[in-house]
JSON list of C-alpha atoms in Angstrom, two decimals:
[
{"chain": "A", "resi": 209, "resn": "MET", "atom": "CA", "xyz": [-76.59, 65.84, -9.99]},
{"chain": "A", "resi": 210, "resn": "LYS", "atom": "CA", "xyz": [-79.40, 67.81, -11.57]},
{"chain": "A", "resi": 211, "resn": "TRP", "atom": "CA", "xyz": [-82.88, 66.26, -11.53]},
{"chain": "A", "resi": 212, "resn": "ASP", "atom": "CA", "xyz": [-84.40, 67.24, -14.91]},
{"chain": "A", "resi": 213, "resn": "LYS", "atom": "CA", "xyz": [-87.99, 66.70, -15.99]},
{"chain": "A", "resi": 214, "resn": "ASN", "atom": "CA", "xyz": [-87.16, 63.38, -17.67]},
{"chain": "A", "resi": 215, "resn": "ILE", "atom": "CA", "xyz": [-85.96, 61.86, -14.37]},
{"chain": "A", "resi": 216, "resn": "VAL", "atom": "CA", "xyz": [-89.03, 63.08, -12.49]},
{"chain": "A", "resi": 217, "resn": "THR", "atom": "CA", "xyz": [-91.30, 61.69, -15.22]},
{"chain": "A", "resi": 218, "resn": "VAL", "atom": "CA", "xyz": [-89.71, 58.23, -15.05]},
{"chain": "A", "resi": 219, "resn": "VAL", "atom": "CA", "xyz": [-89.93, 58.05, -11.25]},
{"chain": "A", "resi": 220, "resn": "VAL", "atom": "CA", "xyz": [-93.55, 59.21, -11.26]},
{"chain": "A", "resi": 221, "resn": "LEU", "atom": "CA", "xyz": [-94.50, 56.61, -13.89]},
{"chain": "A", "resi": 222, "resn": "LEU", "atom": "CA", "xyz": [-92.85, 53.87, -11.85]},
{"chain": "A", "resi": 223, "resn": "LEU", "atom": "CA", "xyz": [-94.77, 54.90, -8.72]},
{"chain": "A", "resi": 224, "resn": "MET", "atom": "CA", "xyz": [-98.00, 54.98, -10.72]},
{"chain": "A", "resi": 225, "resn": "CYS", "atom": "CA", "xyz": [-97.40, 51.41, -11.89]},
{"chain": "A", "resi": 226, "resn": "PHE", "atom": "CA", "xyz": [-97.25, 50.15, -8.31]},
{"chain": "A", "resi": 227, "resn": "ALA", "atom": "CA", "xyz": [-100.16, 52.35, -7.23]},
{"chain": "A", "resi": 228, "resn": "SER", "atom": "CA", "xyz": [-102.26, 50.67, -9.90]},
{"chain": "A", "resi": 229, "resn": "LEU", "atom": "CA", "xyz": [-101.66, 47.15, -8.52]},
{"chain": "A", "resi": 230, "resn": "PRO", "atom": "CA", "xyz": [-104.88, 45.62, -7.16]},
{"chain": "A", "resi": 231, "resn": "LEU", "atom": "CA", "xyz": [-104.98, 45.35, -3.38]},
{"chain": "A", "resi": 232, "resn": "GLU", "atom": "CA", "xyz": [-105.74, 41.64, -3.55]},
{"chain": "A", "resi": 233, "resn": "ALA", "atom": "CA", "xyz": [-102.49, 41.11, -5.52]},
{"chain": "A", "resi": 234, "resn": "LEU", "atom": "CA", "xyz": [-100.44, 43.00, -2.97]},
{"chain": "A", "resi": 235, "resn": "ALA", "atom": "CA", "xyz": [-102.12, 41.07, -0.20]},
{"chain": "A", "resi": 236, "resn": "GLN", "atom": "CA", "xyz": [-101.02, 37.83, -1.86]},
{"chain": "A", "resi": 237, "resn": "LYS", "atom": "CA", "xyz": [-97.32, 38.67, -1.51]},
{"chain": "A", "resi": 238, "resn": "ALA", "atom": "CA", "xyz": [-94.82, 41.46, -2.00]},
{"chain": "A", "resi": 239, "resn": "GLU", "atom": "CA", "xyz": [-91.20, 42.05, -1.10]},
{"chain": "A", "resi": 240, "resn": "ILE", "atom": "CA", "xyz": [-88.66, 44.77, -0.40]},
{"chain": "A", "resi": 241, "resn": "LYS", "atom": "CA", "xyz": [-85.15, 44.01, -1.66]},
{"chain": "A", "resi": 242, "resn": "THR", "atom": "CA", "xyz": [-81.67, 45.35, -2.28]},
{"chain": "A", "resi": 243, "resn": "ASN", "atom": "CA", "xyz": [-78.89, 44.35, -4.70]},
{"chain": "A", "resi": 244, "resn": "LEU", "atom": "CA", "xyz": [-75.56, 43.62, -2.98]},
{"chain": "A", "resi": 245, "resn": "LEU", "atom": "CA", "xyz": [-73.58, 43.91, -6.24]},
{"chain": "A", "resi": 246, "resn": "TYR", "atom": "CA", "xyz": [-74.96, 47.40, -6.72]},
{"chain": "A", "resi": 247, "resn": "TRP", "atom": "CA", "xyz": [-73.92, 48.32, -3.16]},
{"chain": "A", "resi": 248, "resn": "ALA", "atom": "CA", "xyz": [-70.38, 47.24, -4.13]},
{"chain": "A", "resi": 249, "resn": "THR", "atom": "CA", "xyz": [-70.26, 50.27, -6.46]},
{"chain": "A", "resi": 250, "resn": "SER", "atom": "CA", "xyz": [-71.04, 52.49, -3.40]},
{"chain": "A", "resi": 251, "resn": "THR", "atom": "CA", "xyz": [-74.62, 52.95, -4.65]},
{"chain": "A", "resi": 252, "resn": "PRO", "atom": "CA", "xyz": [-77.52, 52.73, -2.17]},
{"chain": "A", "resi": 253, "resn": "ASN", "atom": "CA", "xyz": [-80.46, 50.95, -3.79]},
{"chain": "A", "resi": 254, "resn": "VAL", "atom": "CA", "xyz": [-83.88, 49.62, -2.89]},
{"chain": "A", "resi": 255, "resn": "GLY", "atom": "CA", "xyz": [-86.51, 47.67, -4.75]},
{"chain": "A", "resi": 256, "resn": "PHE", "atom": "CA", "xyz": [-90.15, 46.74, -4.36]},
{"chain": "A", "resi": 257, "resn": "GLU", "atom": "CA", "xyz": [-91.88, 43.79, -6.03]},
{"chain": "A", "resi": 258, "resn": "GLY", "atom": "CA", "xyz": [-95.56, 42.89, -6.00]},
{"chain": "A", "resi": 259, "resn": "ALA", "atom": "CA", "xyz": [-97.44, 39.84, -7.23]},
{"chain": "A", "resi": 260, "resn": "LEU", "atom": "CA", "xyz": [-99.79, 40.40, -10.17]},
{"chain": "A", "resi": 261, "resn": "SER", "atom": "CA", "xyz": [-100.96, 36.77, -10.21]},
{"chain": "A", "resi": 262, "resn": "SER", "atom": "CA", "xyz": [-99.74, 33.32, -9.22]},
{"chain": "A", "resi": 263, "resn": "ARG", "atom": "CA", "xyz": [-96.94, 33.50, -11.84]},
{"chain": "A", "resi": 264, "resn": "PHE", "atom": "CA", "xyz": [-96.39, 37.18, -12.68]},
{"chain": "A", "resi": 265, "resn": "THR", "atom": "CA", "xyz": [-94.76, 39.90, -10.58]},
{"chain": "A", "resi": 266, "resn": "LEU", "atom": "CA", "xyz": [-93.83, 43.53, -11.22]},
{"chain": "A", "resi": 267, "resn": "SER", "atom": "CA", "xyz": [-90.70, 44.95, -9.63]},
{"chain": "A", "resi": 268, "resn": "GLY", "atom": "CA", "xyz": [-88.93, 48.28, -9.56]},
{"chain": "A", "resi": 269, "resn": "VAL", "atom": "CA", "xyz": [-85.43, 49.12, -8.33]},
{"chain": "A", "resi": 270, "resn": "VAL", "atom": "CA", "xyz": [-84.07, 52.62, -7.76]},
{"chain": "A", "resi": 271, "resn": "GLY", "atom": "CA", "xyz": [-80.39, 53.37, -7.14]},
{"chain": "A", "resi": 272, "resn": "TYR", "atom": "CA", "xyz": [-78.89, 56.79, -6.41]},
{"chain": "A", "resi": 273, "resn": "ASN", "atom": "CA", "xyz": [-75.22, 57.71, -5.98]},
{"chain": "A", "resi": 274, "resn": "ALA", "atom": "CA", "xyz": [-74.20, 61.28, -5.11]},
{"chain": "A", "resi": 275, "resn": "PHE", "atom": "CA", "xyz": [-70.85, 60.51, -3.45]},
{"chain": "A", "resi": 276, "resn": "ASN", "atom": "CA", "xyz": [-67.53, 62.12, -4.38]},
{"chain": "A", "resi": 277, "resn": "PHE", "atom": "CA", "xyz": [-64.44, 59.94, -4.03]},
{"chain": "A", "resi": 278, "resn": "PRO", "atom": "CA", "xyz": [-61.10, 61.28, -2.73]},
{"chain": "A", "resi": 279, "resn": "GLY", "atom": "CA", "xyz": [-59.39, 63.55, -5.27]},
{"chain": "A", "resi": 280, "resn": "TYR", "atom": "CA", "xyz": [-55.91, 63.02, -6.66]},
{"chain": "A", "resi": 281, "resn": "LEU", "atom": "CA", "xyz": [-53.34, 64.49, -9.06]},
{"chain": "A", "resi": 282, "resn": "ASN", "atom": "CA", "xyz": [-52.95, 62.62, -12.34]},
{"chain": "A", "resi": 283, "resn": "SER", "atom": "CA", "xyz": [-49.68, 62.11, -14.22]},
{"chain": "A", "resi": 284, "resn": "GLU", "atom": "CA", "xyz": [-50.02, 65.58, -15.77]},
{"chain": "A", "resi": 285, "resn": "GLY", "atom": "CA", "xyz": [-50.48, 67.28, -12.41]},
{"chain": "A", "resi": 286, "resn": "THR", "atom": "CA", "xyz": [-54.18, 67.94, -12.96]},
{"chain": "A", "resi": 287, "resn": "ASP", "atom": "CA", "xyz": [-56.49, 67.89, -9.95]},
{"chain": "A", "resi": 288, "resn": "VAL", "atom": "CA", "xyz": [-59.05, 65.12, -10.54]},
{"chain": "A", "resi": 289, "resn": "ASN", "atom": "CA", "xyz": [-62.38, 64.78, -8.72]},
{"chain": "A", "resi": 290, "resn": "PRO", "atom": "CA", "xyz": [-63.55, 61.15, -9.14]},
{"chain": "A", "resi": 291, "resn": "LYS", "atom": "CA", "xyz": [-67.29, 60.56, -9.11]},
{"chain": "A", "resi": 292, "resn": "PHE", "atom": "CA", "xyz": [-69.89, 57.94, -9.95]},
{"chain": "A", "resi": 293, "resn": "HIS", "atom": "CA", "xyz": [-72.97, 60.17, -9.72]},
{"chain": "A", "resi": 294, "resn": "HIS", "atom": "CA", "xyz": [-76.11, 58.62, -11.17]},
{"chain": "A", "resi": 295, "resn": "LEU", "atom": "CA", "xyz": [-79.76, 57.83, -10.73]},
{"chain": "A", "resi": 296, "resn": "LEU", "atom": "CA", "xyz": [-81.01, 54.46, -12.04]},
{"chain": "A", "resi": 297, "resn": "VAL", "atom": "CA", "xyz": [-84.64, 53.38, -12.43]},
{"chain": "A", "resi": 298, "resn": "PHE", "atom": "CA", "xyz": [-85.08, 49.69, -13.29]},
{"chain": "A", "resi": 299, "resn": "PRO", "atom": "CA", "xyz": [-88.63, 48.26, -13.68]},
{"chain": "A", "resi": 300, "resn": "GLU", "atom": "CA", "xyz": [-89.08, 44.57, -14.52]},
{"chain": "A", "resi": 301, "resn": "LEU", "atom": "CA", "xyz": [-91.97, 42.22, -15.31]},
{"chain": "A", "resi": 302, "resn": "LYS", "atom": "CA", "xyz": [-91.25, 38.61, -14.29]},
{"chain": "A", "resi": 303, "resn": "TYR", "atom": "CA", "xyz": [-92.79, 35.29, -15.27]},
{"chain": "A", "resi": 304, "resn": "TRP", "atom": "CA", "xyz": [-92.16, 32.56, -12.69]},
{"chain": "A", "resi": 305, "resn": "PHE", "atom": "CA", "xyz": [-92.00, 28.93, -13.84]},
{"chain": "A", "resi": 306, "resn": "CYS", "atom": "CA", "xyz": [-93.37, 27.56, -10.55]},
{"chain": "A", "resi": 307, "resn": "ARG", "atom": "CA", "xyz": [-95.21, 30.38, -8.77]},
{"chain": "A", "resi": 308, "resn": "SER", "atom": "CA", "xyz": [-94.49, 33.97, -7.78]},
{"chain": "A", "resi": 309, "resn": "PHE", "atom": "CA", "xyz": [-91.29, 34.48, -5.76]},
{"chain": "A", "resi": 310, "resn": "GLU", "atom": "CA", "xyz": [-90.30, 30.82, -5.96]},
{"chain": "A", "resi": 311, "resn": "ARG", "atom": "CA", "xyz": [-87.47, 29.26, -8.00]},
{"chain": "A", "resi": 312, "resn": "GLY", "atom": "CA", "xyz": [-86.73, 30.30, -11.58]},
{"chain": "A", "resi": 313, "resn": "TYR", "atom": "CA", "xyz": [-88.14, 33.14, -13.70]},
{"chain": "A", "resi": 314, "resn": "LEU", "atom": "CA", "xyz": [-87.76, 35.03, -16.97]},
{"chain": "A", "resi": 315, "resn": "GLY", "atom": "CA", "xyz": [-87.83, 38.82, -16.80]},
{"chain": "A", "resi": 316, "resn": "LEU", "atom": "CA", "xyz": [-88.44, 41.70, -19.20]},
{"chain": "A", "resi": 317, "resn": "HIS", "atom": "CA", "xyz": [-86.81, 44.88, -17.87]},
{"chain": "A", "resi": 318, "resn": "GLY", "atom": "CA", "xyz": [-86.54, 48.54, -18.72]},
{"chain": "A", "resi": 319, "resn": "ILE", "atom": "CA", "xyz": [-83.68, 50.91, -17.88]},
{"chain": "A", "resi": 320, "resn": "TYR", "atom": "CA", "xyz": [-83.36, 54.66, -17.39]},
{"chain": "A", "resi": 321, "resn": "THR", "atom": "CA", "xyz": [-80.32, 56.37, -15.93]},
{"chain": "A", "resi": 322, "resn": "ASP", "atom": "CA", "xyz": [-78.97, 59.90, -15.62]},
{"chain": "A", "resi": 323, "resn": "TYR", "atom": "CA", "xyz": [-75.23, 60.01, -14.92]},
{"chain": "A", "resi": 324, "resn": "ASN", "atom": "CA", "xyz": [-72.15, 62.16, -14.32]},
{"chain": "A", "resi": 325, "resn": "VAL", "atom": "CA", "xyz": [-69.17, 59.80, -14.12]},
{"chain": "A", "resi": 326, "resn": "GLY", "atom": "CA", "xyz": [-65.40, 60.18, -14.46]},
{"chain": "A", "resi": 327, "resn": "GLY", "atom": "CA", "xyz": [-61.94, 60.20, -12.93]},
{"chain": "A", "resi": 328, "resn": "LEU", "atom": "CA", "xyz": [-62.21, 56.53, -11.88]},
{"chain": "A", "resi": 329, "resn": "LYS", "atom": "CA", "xyz": [-58.74, 54.97, -12.22]},
{"chain": "A", "resi": 330, "resn": "PRO", "atom": "CA", "xyz": [-59.88, 51.35, -11.57]},
{"chain": "A", "resi": 331, "resn": "PHE", "atom": "CA", "xyz": [-62.08, 51.67, -14.67]},
{"chain": "A", "resi": 332, "resn": "GLY", "atom": "CA", "xyz": [-59.48, 53.20, -16.95]},
{"chain": "A", "resi": 333, "resn": "PHE", "atom": "CA", "xyz": [-60.03, 50.38, -19.46]},
{"chain": "A", "resi": 334, "resn": "LEU", "atom": "CA", "xyz": [-63.52, 51.84, -19.99]},
{"chain": "A", "resi": 335, "resn": "GLY", "atom": "CA", "xyz": [-62.15, 55.33, -20.59]},
{"chain": "A", "resi": 336, "resn": "LEU", "atom": "CA", "xyz": [-63.27, 56.57, -17.16]},
{"chain": "A", "resi": 337, "resn": "ALA", "atom": "CA", "xyz": [-59.84, 57.53, -15.81]},
{"chain": "A", "resi": 338, "resn": "ASP", "atom": "CA", "xyz": [-59.08, 60.51, -18.07]},
{"chain": "A", "resi": 339, "resn": "THR", "atom": "CA", "xyz": [-62.58, 61.50, -19.18]},
{"chain": "A", "resi": 340, "resn": "ARG", "atom": "CA", "xyz": [-65.86, 62.51, -17.54]},
{"chain": "A", "resi": 341, "resn": "TYR", "atom": "CA", "xyz": [-69.19, 61.52, -19.11]},
{"chain": "A", "resi": 342, "resn": "ARG", "atom": "CA", "xyz": [-72.44, 63.36, -18.39]},
{"chain": "A", "resi": 343, "resn": "GLY", "atom": "CA", "xyz": [-75.76, 62.34, -19.94]},
{"chain": "A", "resi": 344, "resn": "HIS", "atom": "CA", "xyz": [-78.59, 59.84, -19.82]},
{"chain": "A", "resi": 345, "resn": "ALA", "atom": "CA", "xyz": [-79.43, 56.40, -21.20]},
{"chain": "A", "resi": 346, "resn": "TYR", "atom": "CA", "xyz": [-82.45, 54.18, -21.63]},
{"chain": "A", "resi": 347, "resn": "GLY", "atom": "CA", "xyz": [-83.10, 50.69, -22.93]},
{"chain": "A", "resi": 348, "resn": "SER", "atom": "CA", "xyz": [-84.55, 47.27, -22.24]},
{"chain": "A", "resi": 349, "resn": "GLY", "atom": "CA", "xyz": [-83.54, 43.64, -21.96]},
{"chain": "A", "resi": 350, "resn": "MET", "atom": "CA", "xyz": [-84.35, 40.11, -20.82]},
{"chain": "A", "resi": 351, "resn": "SER", "atom": "CA", "xyz": [-83.09, 38.26, -17.78]},
{"chain": "A", "resi": 352, "resn": "TYR", "atom": "CA", "xyz": [-83.10, 34.89, -16.07]},
{"chain": "A", "resi": 353, "resn": "GLY", "atom": "CA", "xyz": [-83.09, 34.57, -12.32]},
{"chain": "A", "resi": 354, "resn": "TYR", "atom": "CA", "xyz": [-83.58, 32.16, -9.45]},
{"chain": "A", "resi": 355, "resn": "GLN", "atom": "CA", "xyz": [-84.84, 32.85, -5.94]},
{"chain": "A", "resi": 356, "resn": "TRP", "atom": "CA", "xyz": [-84.43, 30.79, -2.78]},
{"chain": "A", "resi": 357, "resn": "ALA", "atom": "CA", "xyz": [-86.54, 31.18, 0.35]},
{"chain": "A", "resi": 358, "resn": "LEU", "atom": "CA", "xyz": [-84.53, 31.72, 3.53]},
{"chain": "A", "resi": 359, "resn": "GLY", "atom": "CA", "xyz": [-87.21, 30.88, 6.05]},
{"chain": "A", "resi": 360, "resn": "GLU", "atom": "CA", "xyz": [-90.65, 32.46, 5.93]},
{"chain": "A", "resi": 361, "resn": "SER", "atom": "CA", "xyz": [-89.61, 36.13, 5.75]},
{"chain": "A", "resi": 362, "resn": "TRP", "atom": "CA", "xyz": [-86.40, 36.31, 3.73]},
{"chain": "A", "resi": 363, "resn": "GLY", "atom": "CA", "xyz": [-85.28, 35.46, 0.22]},
{"chain": "A", "resi": 364, "resn": "PHE", "atom": "CA", "xyz": [-82.06, 35.32, -1.80]},
{"chain": "A", "resi": 365, "resn": "GLU", "atom": "CA", "xyz": [-81.99, 35.96, -5.58]},
{"chain": "A", "resi": 366, "resn": "LEU", "atom": "CA", "xyz": [-79.42, 35.63, -8.37]},
{"chain": "A", "resi": 367, "resn": "SER", "atom": "CA", "xyz": [-80.08, 37.10, -11.81]},
{"chain": "A", "resi": 368, "resn": "LEU", "atom": "CA", "xyz": [-78.33, 38.00, -15.07]},
{"chain": "A", "resi": 369, "resn": "GLY", "atom": "CA", "xyz": [-79.69, 39.85, -18.09]},
{"chain": "A", "resi": 370, "resn": "VAL", "atom": "CA", "xyz": [-78.74, 41.16, -21.52]},
{"chain": "A", "resi": 371, "resn": "GLY", "atom": "CA", "xyz": [-80.27, 43.83, -23.71]},
{"chain": "A", "resi": 372, "resn": "TYR", "atom": "CA", "xyz": [-79.95, 47.13, -25.56]},
{"chain": "A", "resi": 373, "resn": "VAL", "atom": "CA", "xyz": [-79.22, 50.64, -24.22]},
{"chain": "A", "resi": 374, "resn": "TYR", "atom": "CA", "xyz": [-79.14, 53.97, -26.07]},
{"chain": "A", "resi": 375, "resn": "LEU", "atom": "CA", "xyz": [-76.77, 56.53, -24.53]},
{"chain": "A", "resi": 376, "resn": "ARG", "atom": "CA", "xyz": [-76.57, 60.30, -25.10]},
{"chain": "A", "resi": 377, "resn": "TYR", "atom": "CA", "xyz": [-73.74, 62.13, -23.35]},
{"chain": "A", "resi": 378, "resn": "SER", "atom": "CA", "xyz": [-71.20, 64.93, -23.35]},
{"chain": "A", "resi": 379, "resn": "LYS", "atom": "CA", "xyz": [-67.50, 64.26, -22.74]},
{"chain": "A", "resi": 380, "resn": "TYR", "atom": "CA", "xyz": [-65.22, 66.44, -20.61]},
{"chain": "A", "resi": 381, "resn": "ASP", "atom": "CA", "xyz": [-61.62, 66.37, -19.45]},
{"chain": "A", "resi": 382, "resn": "CYS", "atom": "CA", "xyz": [-61.68, 64.68, -16.06]},
{"chain": "A", "resi": 383, "resn": "GLY", "atom": "CA", "xyz": [-59.90, 67.51, -14.21]},
{"chain": "A", "resi": 384, "resn": "VAL", "atom": "CA", "xyz": [-61.84, 69.96, -12.05]},
{"chain": "A", "resi": 385, "resn": "CYS", "atom": "CA", "xyz": [-63.71, 72.31, -14.43]},
{"chain": "A", "resi": 386, "resn": "GLY", "atom": "CA", "xyz": [-62.47, 70.17, -17.33]},
{"chain": "A", "resi": 387, "resn": "ALA", "atom": "CA", "xyz": [-63.01, 71.43, -20.88]},
{"chain": "A", "resi": 388, "resn": "GLY", "atom": "CA", "xyz": [-65.77, 69.93, -22.98]},
{"chain": "A", "resi": 389, "resn": "GLN", "atom": "CA", "xyz": [-64.84, 67.49, -25.77]},
{"chain": "A", "resi": 390, "resn": "GLY", "atom": "CA", "xyz": [-68.20, 67.33, -27.55]},
{"chain": "A", "resi": 391, "resn": "ALA", "atom": "CA", "xyz": [-71.60, 65.61, -27.52]},
{"chain": "A", "resi": 392, "resn": "TYR", "atom": "CA", "xyz": [-72.04, 61.98, -28.57]},
{"chain": "A", "resi": 393, "resn": "SER", "atom": "CA", "xyz": [-74.48, 59.09, -28.73]},
{"chain": "A", "resi": 394, "resn": "ARG", "atom": "CA", "xyz": [-73.94, 55.34, -28.65]},
{"chain": "A", "resi": 395, "resn": "HIS", "atom": "CA", "xyz": [-75.85, 52.09, -29.13]},
{"chain": "A", "resi": 396, "resn": "TYR", "atom": "CA", "xyz": [-74.93, 49.37, -26.64]},
{"chain": "A", "resi": 397, "resn": "PHE", "atom": "CA", "xyz": [-75.73, 45.64, -26.78]},
{"chain": "A", "resi": 398, "resn": "GLY", "atom": "CA", "xyz": [-74.60, 43.43, -23.91]},
{"chain": "A", "resi": 399, "resn": "PRO", "atom": "CA", "xyz": [-75.13, 42.70, -20.20]},
{"chain": "A", "resi": 400, "resn": "THR", "atom": "CA", "xyz": [-77.79, 44.97, -18.66]},
{"chain": "A", "resi": 401, "resn": "LYS", "atom": "CA", "xyz": [-78.46, 43.25, -15.34]},
{"chain": "A", "resi": 402, "resn": "ALA", "atom": "CA", "xyz": [-76.46, 41.50, -12.62]},
{"chain": "A", "resi": 403, "resn": "ALA", "atom": "CA", "xyz": [-78.08, 40.98, -9.23]},
{"chain": "A", "resi": 404, "resn": "VAL", "atom": "CA", "xyz": [-77.24, 39.25, -5.98]},
{"chain": "A", "resi": 405, "resn": "SER", "atom": "CA", "xyz": [-80.19, 40.37, -3.87]},
{"chain": "A", "resi": 406, "resn": "PHE", "atom": "CA", "xyz": [-81.64, 39.85, -0.41]},
{"chain": "A", "resi": 407, "resn": "SER", "atom": "CA", "xyz": [-85.36, 40.41, 0.03]},
{"chain": "A", "resi": 408, "resn": "TYR", "atom": "CA", "xyz": [-87.88, 40.67, 2.85]},
{"chain": "A", "resi": 409, "resn": "TYR", "atom": "CA", "xyz": [-91.36, 39.31, 2.19]},
{"chain": "A", "resi": 410, "resn": "ILE", "atom": "CA", "xyz": [-94.46, 41.35, 2.97]},
{"chain": "A", "resi": 411, "resn": "ARG", "atom": "CA", "xyz": [-97.51, 39.10, 3.19]}
]
């Protein structure tokens, strides 16, 4: 997957956000985490979250998938190369009802992703079996989540969110070197976050 200047800009901005956190806030508490649901899509992912105050935290999650799945011949005898290539950057500002990293919270998140996806038979109902989509998307949304402490060093979090995403993409036949079908854009409203995460606290 090609890393264009937009992807580099988003990653740099996310790193700058965390670099700007005051040292006393980071000393209060921070955590490293990963989303198990995201791993279920074969996508390695890692997140970092730091306390801004007693009730606000800033988090960022990055996921990257460059794996090719086993190829197959479709019903027309075309050689298909399934893939779920993408880079996702997901920053989120959270307000905790009790105090940072404890119990329930409301979150405001942003989304940026660059993707090259297609040939995925299990997701044929989304049009991903016979077509490949290549493009990028960005948006924002709100979420609710709850976090449980598992001892002094570990945490477990559940979260769901909804929002808006704007997608720009080109469509191709899903076969190897498939012909282009045109360029499109789409406005999406619906679920934008689902997380079942384990975290490790850094005090």
